mmCIF file of C-alpha atoms in Angstrom:
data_model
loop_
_atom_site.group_PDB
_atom_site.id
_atom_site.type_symbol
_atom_site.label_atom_id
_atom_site.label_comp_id
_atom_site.label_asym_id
_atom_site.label_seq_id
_atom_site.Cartn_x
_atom_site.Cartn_y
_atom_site.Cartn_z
ATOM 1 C CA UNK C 170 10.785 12.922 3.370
ATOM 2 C CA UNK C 171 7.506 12.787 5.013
ATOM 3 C CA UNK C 172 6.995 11.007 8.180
ATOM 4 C CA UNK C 173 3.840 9.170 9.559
ATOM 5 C CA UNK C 174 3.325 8.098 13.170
ATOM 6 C CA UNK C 175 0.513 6.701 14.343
ATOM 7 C CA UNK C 176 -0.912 5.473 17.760
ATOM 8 C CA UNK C 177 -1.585 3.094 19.672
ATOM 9 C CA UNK C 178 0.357 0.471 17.910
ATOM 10 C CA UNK C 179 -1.597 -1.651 19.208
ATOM 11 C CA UNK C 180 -5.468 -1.228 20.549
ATOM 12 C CA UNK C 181 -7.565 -4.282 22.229
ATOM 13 C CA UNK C 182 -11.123 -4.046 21.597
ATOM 14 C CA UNK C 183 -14.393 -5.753 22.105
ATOM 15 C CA UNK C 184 -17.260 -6.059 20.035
ATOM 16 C CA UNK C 185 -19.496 -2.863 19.625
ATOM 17 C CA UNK C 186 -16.542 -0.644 20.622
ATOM 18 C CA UNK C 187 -15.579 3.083 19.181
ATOM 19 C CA UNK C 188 -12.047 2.498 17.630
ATOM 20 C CA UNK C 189 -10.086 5.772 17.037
ATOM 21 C CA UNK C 190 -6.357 5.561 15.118
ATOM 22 C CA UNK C 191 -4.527 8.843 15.355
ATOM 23 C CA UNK C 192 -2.312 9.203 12.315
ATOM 24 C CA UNK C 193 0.226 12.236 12.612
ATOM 25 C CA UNK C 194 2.434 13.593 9.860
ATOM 26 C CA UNK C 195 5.893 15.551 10.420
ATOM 27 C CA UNK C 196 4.554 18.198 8.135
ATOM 28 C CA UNK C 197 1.341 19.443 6.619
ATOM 29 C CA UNK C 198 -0.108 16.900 4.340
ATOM 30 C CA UNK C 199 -3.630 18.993 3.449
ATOM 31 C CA UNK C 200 -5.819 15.787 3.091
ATOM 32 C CA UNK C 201 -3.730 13.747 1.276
ATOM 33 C CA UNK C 202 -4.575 10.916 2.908
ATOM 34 C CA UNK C 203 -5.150 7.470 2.946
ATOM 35 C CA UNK C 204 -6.013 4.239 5.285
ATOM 36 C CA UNK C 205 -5.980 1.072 4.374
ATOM 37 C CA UNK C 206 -7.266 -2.673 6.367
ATOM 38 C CA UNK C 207 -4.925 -5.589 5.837
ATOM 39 C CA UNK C 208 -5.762 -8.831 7.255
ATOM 40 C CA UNK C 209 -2.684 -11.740 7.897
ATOM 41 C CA UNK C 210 -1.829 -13.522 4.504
ATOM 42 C CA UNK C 211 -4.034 -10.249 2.706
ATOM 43 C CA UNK C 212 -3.222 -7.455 0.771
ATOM 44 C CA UNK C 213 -3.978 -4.054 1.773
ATOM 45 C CA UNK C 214 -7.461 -2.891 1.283
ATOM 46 C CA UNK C 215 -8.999 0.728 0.635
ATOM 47 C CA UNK C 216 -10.773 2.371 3.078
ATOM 48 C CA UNK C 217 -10.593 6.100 3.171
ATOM 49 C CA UNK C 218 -9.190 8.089 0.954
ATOM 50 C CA UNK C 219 -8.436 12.556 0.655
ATOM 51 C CA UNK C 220 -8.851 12.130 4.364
ATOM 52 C CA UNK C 221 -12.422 11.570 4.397
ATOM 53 C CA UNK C 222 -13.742 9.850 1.521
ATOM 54 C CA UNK C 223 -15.189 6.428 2.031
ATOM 55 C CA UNK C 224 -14.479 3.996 -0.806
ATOM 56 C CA UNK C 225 -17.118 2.288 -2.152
ATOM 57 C CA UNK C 226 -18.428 -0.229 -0.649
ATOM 58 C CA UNK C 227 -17.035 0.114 2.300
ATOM 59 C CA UNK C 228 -19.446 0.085 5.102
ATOM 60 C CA UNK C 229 -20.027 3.587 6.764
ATOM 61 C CA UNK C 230 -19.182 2.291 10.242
ATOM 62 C CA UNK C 231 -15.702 3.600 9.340
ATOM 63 C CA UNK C 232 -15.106 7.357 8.995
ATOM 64 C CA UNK C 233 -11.725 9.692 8.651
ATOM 65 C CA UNK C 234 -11.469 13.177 9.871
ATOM 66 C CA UNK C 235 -8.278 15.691 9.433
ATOM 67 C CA UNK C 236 -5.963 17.707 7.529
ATOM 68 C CA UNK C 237 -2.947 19.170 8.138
ATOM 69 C CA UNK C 238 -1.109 16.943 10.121
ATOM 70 C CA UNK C 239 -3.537 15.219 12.592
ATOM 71 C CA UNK C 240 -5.720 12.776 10.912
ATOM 72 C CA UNK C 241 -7.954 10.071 12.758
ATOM 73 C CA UNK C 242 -9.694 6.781 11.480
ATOM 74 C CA UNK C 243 -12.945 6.147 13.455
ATOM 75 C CA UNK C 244 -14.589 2.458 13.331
ATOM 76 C CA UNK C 245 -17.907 3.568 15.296
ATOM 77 C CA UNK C 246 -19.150 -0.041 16.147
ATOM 78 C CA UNK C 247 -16.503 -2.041 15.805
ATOM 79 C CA UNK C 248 -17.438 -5.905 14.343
ATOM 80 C CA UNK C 249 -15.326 -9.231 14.486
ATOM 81 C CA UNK C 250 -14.250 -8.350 10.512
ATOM 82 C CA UNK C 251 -12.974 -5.373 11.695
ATOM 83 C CA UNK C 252 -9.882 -7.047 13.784
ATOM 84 C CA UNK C 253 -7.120 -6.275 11.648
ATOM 85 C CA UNK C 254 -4.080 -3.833 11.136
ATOM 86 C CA UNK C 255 -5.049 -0.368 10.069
ATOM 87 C CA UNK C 256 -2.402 1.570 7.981
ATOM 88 C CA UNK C 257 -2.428 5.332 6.984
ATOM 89 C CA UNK C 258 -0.446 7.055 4.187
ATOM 90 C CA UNK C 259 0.113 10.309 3.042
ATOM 91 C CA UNK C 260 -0.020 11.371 -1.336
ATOM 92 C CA UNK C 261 1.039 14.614 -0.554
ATOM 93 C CA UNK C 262 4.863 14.006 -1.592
ATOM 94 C CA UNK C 263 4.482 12.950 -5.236
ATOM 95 C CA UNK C 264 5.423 10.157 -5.556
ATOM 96 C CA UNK C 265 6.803 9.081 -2.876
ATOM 97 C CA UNK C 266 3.701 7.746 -1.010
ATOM 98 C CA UNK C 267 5.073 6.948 2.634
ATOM 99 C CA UNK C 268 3.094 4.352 5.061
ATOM 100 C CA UNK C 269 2.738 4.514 8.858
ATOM 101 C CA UNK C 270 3.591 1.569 11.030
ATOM 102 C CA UNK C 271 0.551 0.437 11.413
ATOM 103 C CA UNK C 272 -2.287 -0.282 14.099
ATOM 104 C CA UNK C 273 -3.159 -3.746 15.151
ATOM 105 C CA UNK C 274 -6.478 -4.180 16.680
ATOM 106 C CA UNK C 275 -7.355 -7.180 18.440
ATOM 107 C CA UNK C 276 -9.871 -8.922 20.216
ATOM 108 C CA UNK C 277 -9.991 -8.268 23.839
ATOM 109 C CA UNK R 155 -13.924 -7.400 -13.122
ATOM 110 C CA UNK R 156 -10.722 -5.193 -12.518
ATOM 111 C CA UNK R 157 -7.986 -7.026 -11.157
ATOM 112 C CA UNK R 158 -3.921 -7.441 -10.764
ATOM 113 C CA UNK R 159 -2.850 -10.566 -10.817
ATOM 114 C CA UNK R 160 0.968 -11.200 -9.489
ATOM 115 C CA UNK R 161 3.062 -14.377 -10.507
ATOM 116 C CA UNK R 162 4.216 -16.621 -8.406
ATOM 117 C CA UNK R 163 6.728 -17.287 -5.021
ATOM 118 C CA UNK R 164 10.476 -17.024 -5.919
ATOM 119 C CA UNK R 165 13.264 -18.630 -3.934
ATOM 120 C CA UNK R 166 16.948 -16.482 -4.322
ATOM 121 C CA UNK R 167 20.144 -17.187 -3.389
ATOM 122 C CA UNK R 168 21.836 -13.468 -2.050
ATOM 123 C CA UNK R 169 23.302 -11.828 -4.981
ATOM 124 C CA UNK R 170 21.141 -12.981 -7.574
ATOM 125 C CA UNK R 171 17.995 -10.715 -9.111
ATOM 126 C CA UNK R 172 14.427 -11.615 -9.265
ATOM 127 C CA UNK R 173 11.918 -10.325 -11.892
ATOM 128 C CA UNK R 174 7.987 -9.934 -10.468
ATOM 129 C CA UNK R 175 5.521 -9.421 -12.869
ATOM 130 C CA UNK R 176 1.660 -7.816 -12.137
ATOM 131 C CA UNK R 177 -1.013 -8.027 -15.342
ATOM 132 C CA UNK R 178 -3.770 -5.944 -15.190
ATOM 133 C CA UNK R 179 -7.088 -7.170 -16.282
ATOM 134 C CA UNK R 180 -10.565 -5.048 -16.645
ATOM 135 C CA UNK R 181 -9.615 -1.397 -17.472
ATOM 136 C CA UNK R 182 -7.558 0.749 -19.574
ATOM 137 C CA UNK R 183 -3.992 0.045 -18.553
ATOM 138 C CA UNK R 184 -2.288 2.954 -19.720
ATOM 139 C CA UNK R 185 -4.817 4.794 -17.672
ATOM 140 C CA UNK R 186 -3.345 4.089 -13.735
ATOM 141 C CA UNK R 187 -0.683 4.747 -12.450
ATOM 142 C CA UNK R 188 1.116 1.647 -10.732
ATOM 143 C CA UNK R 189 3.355 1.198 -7.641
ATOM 144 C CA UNK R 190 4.955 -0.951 -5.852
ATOM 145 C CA UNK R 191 5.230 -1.789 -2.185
ATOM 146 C CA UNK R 192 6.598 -4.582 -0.167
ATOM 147 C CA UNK R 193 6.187 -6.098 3.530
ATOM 148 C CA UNK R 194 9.098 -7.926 5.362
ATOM 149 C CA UNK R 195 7.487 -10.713 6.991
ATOM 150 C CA UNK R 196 5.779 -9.075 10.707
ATOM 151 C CA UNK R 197 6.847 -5.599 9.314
ATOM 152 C CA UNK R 198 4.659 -2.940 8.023
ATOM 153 C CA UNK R 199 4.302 -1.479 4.071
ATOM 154 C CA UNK R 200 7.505 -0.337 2.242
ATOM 155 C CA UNK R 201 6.636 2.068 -0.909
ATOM 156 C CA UNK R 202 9.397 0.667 -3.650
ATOM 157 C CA UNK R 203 8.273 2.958 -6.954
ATOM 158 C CA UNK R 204 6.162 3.742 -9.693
ATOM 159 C CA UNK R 205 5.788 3.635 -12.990
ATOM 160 C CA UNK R 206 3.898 5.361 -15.531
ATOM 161 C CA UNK R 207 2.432 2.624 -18.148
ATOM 162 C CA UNK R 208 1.548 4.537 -20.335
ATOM 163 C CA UNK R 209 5.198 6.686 -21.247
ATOM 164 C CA UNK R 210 7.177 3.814 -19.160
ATOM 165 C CA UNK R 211 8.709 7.003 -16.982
ATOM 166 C CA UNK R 212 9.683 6.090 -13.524
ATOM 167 C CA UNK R 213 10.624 7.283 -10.180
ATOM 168 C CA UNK R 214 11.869 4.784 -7.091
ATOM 169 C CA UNK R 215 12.793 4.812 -3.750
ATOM 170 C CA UNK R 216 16.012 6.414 -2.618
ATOM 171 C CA UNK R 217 17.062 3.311 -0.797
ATOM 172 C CA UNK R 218 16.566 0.779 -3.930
ATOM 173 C CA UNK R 219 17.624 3.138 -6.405
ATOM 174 C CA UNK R 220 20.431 1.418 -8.665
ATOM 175 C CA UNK R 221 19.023 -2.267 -7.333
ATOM 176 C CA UNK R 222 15.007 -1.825 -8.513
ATOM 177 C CA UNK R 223 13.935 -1.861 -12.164
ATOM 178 C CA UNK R 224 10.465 -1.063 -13.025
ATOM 179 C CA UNK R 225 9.473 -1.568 -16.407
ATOM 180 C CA UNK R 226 5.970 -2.898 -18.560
ATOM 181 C CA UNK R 227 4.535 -4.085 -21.384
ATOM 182 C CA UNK R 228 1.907 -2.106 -22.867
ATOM 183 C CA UNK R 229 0.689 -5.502 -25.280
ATOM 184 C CA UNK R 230 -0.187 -7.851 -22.359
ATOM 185 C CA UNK R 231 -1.045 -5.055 -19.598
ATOM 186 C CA UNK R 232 1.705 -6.215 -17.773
ATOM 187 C CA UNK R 233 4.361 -4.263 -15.157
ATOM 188 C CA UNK R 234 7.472 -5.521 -13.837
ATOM 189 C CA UNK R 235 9.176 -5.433 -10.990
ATOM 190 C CA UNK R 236 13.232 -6.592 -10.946
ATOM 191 C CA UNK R 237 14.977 -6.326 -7.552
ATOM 192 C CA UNK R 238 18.836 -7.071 -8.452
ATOM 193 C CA UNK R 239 21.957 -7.683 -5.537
ATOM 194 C CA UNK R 240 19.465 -9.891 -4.015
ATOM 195 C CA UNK R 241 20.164 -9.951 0.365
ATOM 196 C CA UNK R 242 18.506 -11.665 3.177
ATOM 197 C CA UNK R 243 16.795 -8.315 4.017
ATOM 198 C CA UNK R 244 14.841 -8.295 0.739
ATOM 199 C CA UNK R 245 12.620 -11.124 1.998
ATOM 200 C CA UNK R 246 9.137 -9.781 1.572
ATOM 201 C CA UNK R 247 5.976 -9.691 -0.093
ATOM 202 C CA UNK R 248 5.975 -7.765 -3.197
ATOM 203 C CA UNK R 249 2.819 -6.121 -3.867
ATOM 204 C CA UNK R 250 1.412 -4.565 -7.195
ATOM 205 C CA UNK R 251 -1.004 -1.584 -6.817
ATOM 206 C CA UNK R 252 -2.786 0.612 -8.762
ATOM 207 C CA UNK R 253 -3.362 4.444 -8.171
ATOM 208 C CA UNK R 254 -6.735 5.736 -8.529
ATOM 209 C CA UNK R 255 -6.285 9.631 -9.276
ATOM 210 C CA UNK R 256 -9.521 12.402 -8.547
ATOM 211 C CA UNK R 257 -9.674 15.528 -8.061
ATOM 212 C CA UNK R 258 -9.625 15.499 -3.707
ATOM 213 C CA UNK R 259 -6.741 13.220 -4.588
ATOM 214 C CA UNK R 260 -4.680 9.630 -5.035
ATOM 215 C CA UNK R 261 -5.082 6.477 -3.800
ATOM 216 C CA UNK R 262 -4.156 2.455 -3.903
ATOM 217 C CA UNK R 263 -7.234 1.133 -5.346
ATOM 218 C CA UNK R 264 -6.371 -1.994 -6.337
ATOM 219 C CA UNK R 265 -3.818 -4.463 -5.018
ATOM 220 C CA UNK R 266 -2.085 -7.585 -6.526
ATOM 221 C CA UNK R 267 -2.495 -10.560 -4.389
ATOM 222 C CA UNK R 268 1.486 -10.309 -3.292
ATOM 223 C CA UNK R 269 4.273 -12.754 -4.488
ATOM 224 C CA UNK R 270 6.555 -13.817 -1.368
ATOM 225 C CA UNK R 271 10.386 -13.401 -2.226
ATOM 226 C CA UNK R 272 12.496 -15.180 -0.032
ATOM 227 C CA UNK R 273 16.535 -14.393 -0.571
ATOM 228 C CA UNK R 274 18.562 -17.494 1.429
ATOM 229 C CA UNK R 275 21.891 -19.186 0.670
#
């Protein structure tokens, strides 16, 4: 099976920051994949998709870069919606569709 | 608007089963793939299974298979989710989702709102 790290595990942040998540795979993925926002009590939301692919409606402050096995979620101004955990996950091993651990970013 | 809705919060004594269902509202069921995935309460997301709605085929985890059931009903747009030799460690939400399929590839779309399992003697 696929495995997904990702790091930090946990990030403090202010307002108006540049956010990076580093998402790693144990073996090449191409850009199969995904990251997703959930907020406590929430379900997952969609936010990037084939690596790089912004769902709609989500606002372009958030960008994803990679392939392979390195992959990275960039919040480029980060806003107090934004505090949340940040989970990627990899569609290359149909269909088993593995998660990360997950990155919680709070408020500093 | 398209939408899963989940049913409600179950309460299980270990041992017993519990049956989840997810109805899908505002698109062609038959069309999406659906999975499911749960979260232990603090933990991160657990990928359970999918199934196919449309042919009913499915494929789950290697860890629940022989305790997970995933089955639906193509008449009410409605999946199912039974979790059977109920333990303590199957406390969770139990999330719904639906795969959106392109060409540069998959992804969860759409999520249920989560039902909360909770196994206790």
């Amino acid at each position: 099976d696929i495995q997904l790290t990702q790091s930090p595990s946990f990030l403090s942040a202010s307002v108006g920051d540049r956010v990076t998540i580093t998402c790693r795979a144990s073996q090449g993925i191409s850009s199969y994949l995904a990251w997703y926002q959930q907020k406590p009590g929430k379900a997952p939301k969609l936010l990037i998709y084939a690596a790089s692919t912004l769902q709609s409606g989500v606002p372009s402050r958030f960008s994803g870069s990679g392939s392979g096995t390195e992959f990275t979620l960039t919040i480029s101004s980060l806003q107090p919606e934004d505090f949340a955990t940040y989970y990627c996950q990899q569609l290359n091993s149909y269909p088993i569709f593995t998660f990360g651990p997950g990155t919680k970013v709070d408020i500093k | 608007q398209v939408q899963l809705v989940q049913s409600g919060a179950e309460v299980k004594k270990p041992g017993a089963s519990v049956k989840v269902s997810c109805k899908a509202s505002g698109y062609t069921f038959t069309s999406y793939y659906m999975h499911w995935v749960r979260q232990a309460p603090g933990q991160g997301l657990e990928w359970m299974g999918i199934i196919n709605p449309s042919g009913g085929s499915t494929s789950y985890a290697q860890k629940l298979q022989g305790r997970v059931t995933m089955t639906r009903d193509t008449s009410t747009s409605t999946v199912y989710m039974e979790l059977s030799s109920l333990r303590s460690e199957d406390t969770a939400v139990y999330y719904c989702a639906r795969m959106y399929s392109s060409s540069r590839g998959n992804a969860f779309d759409i999520w249920g709102q989560g039902t909360m399992v909770t196994v206790s003697s």
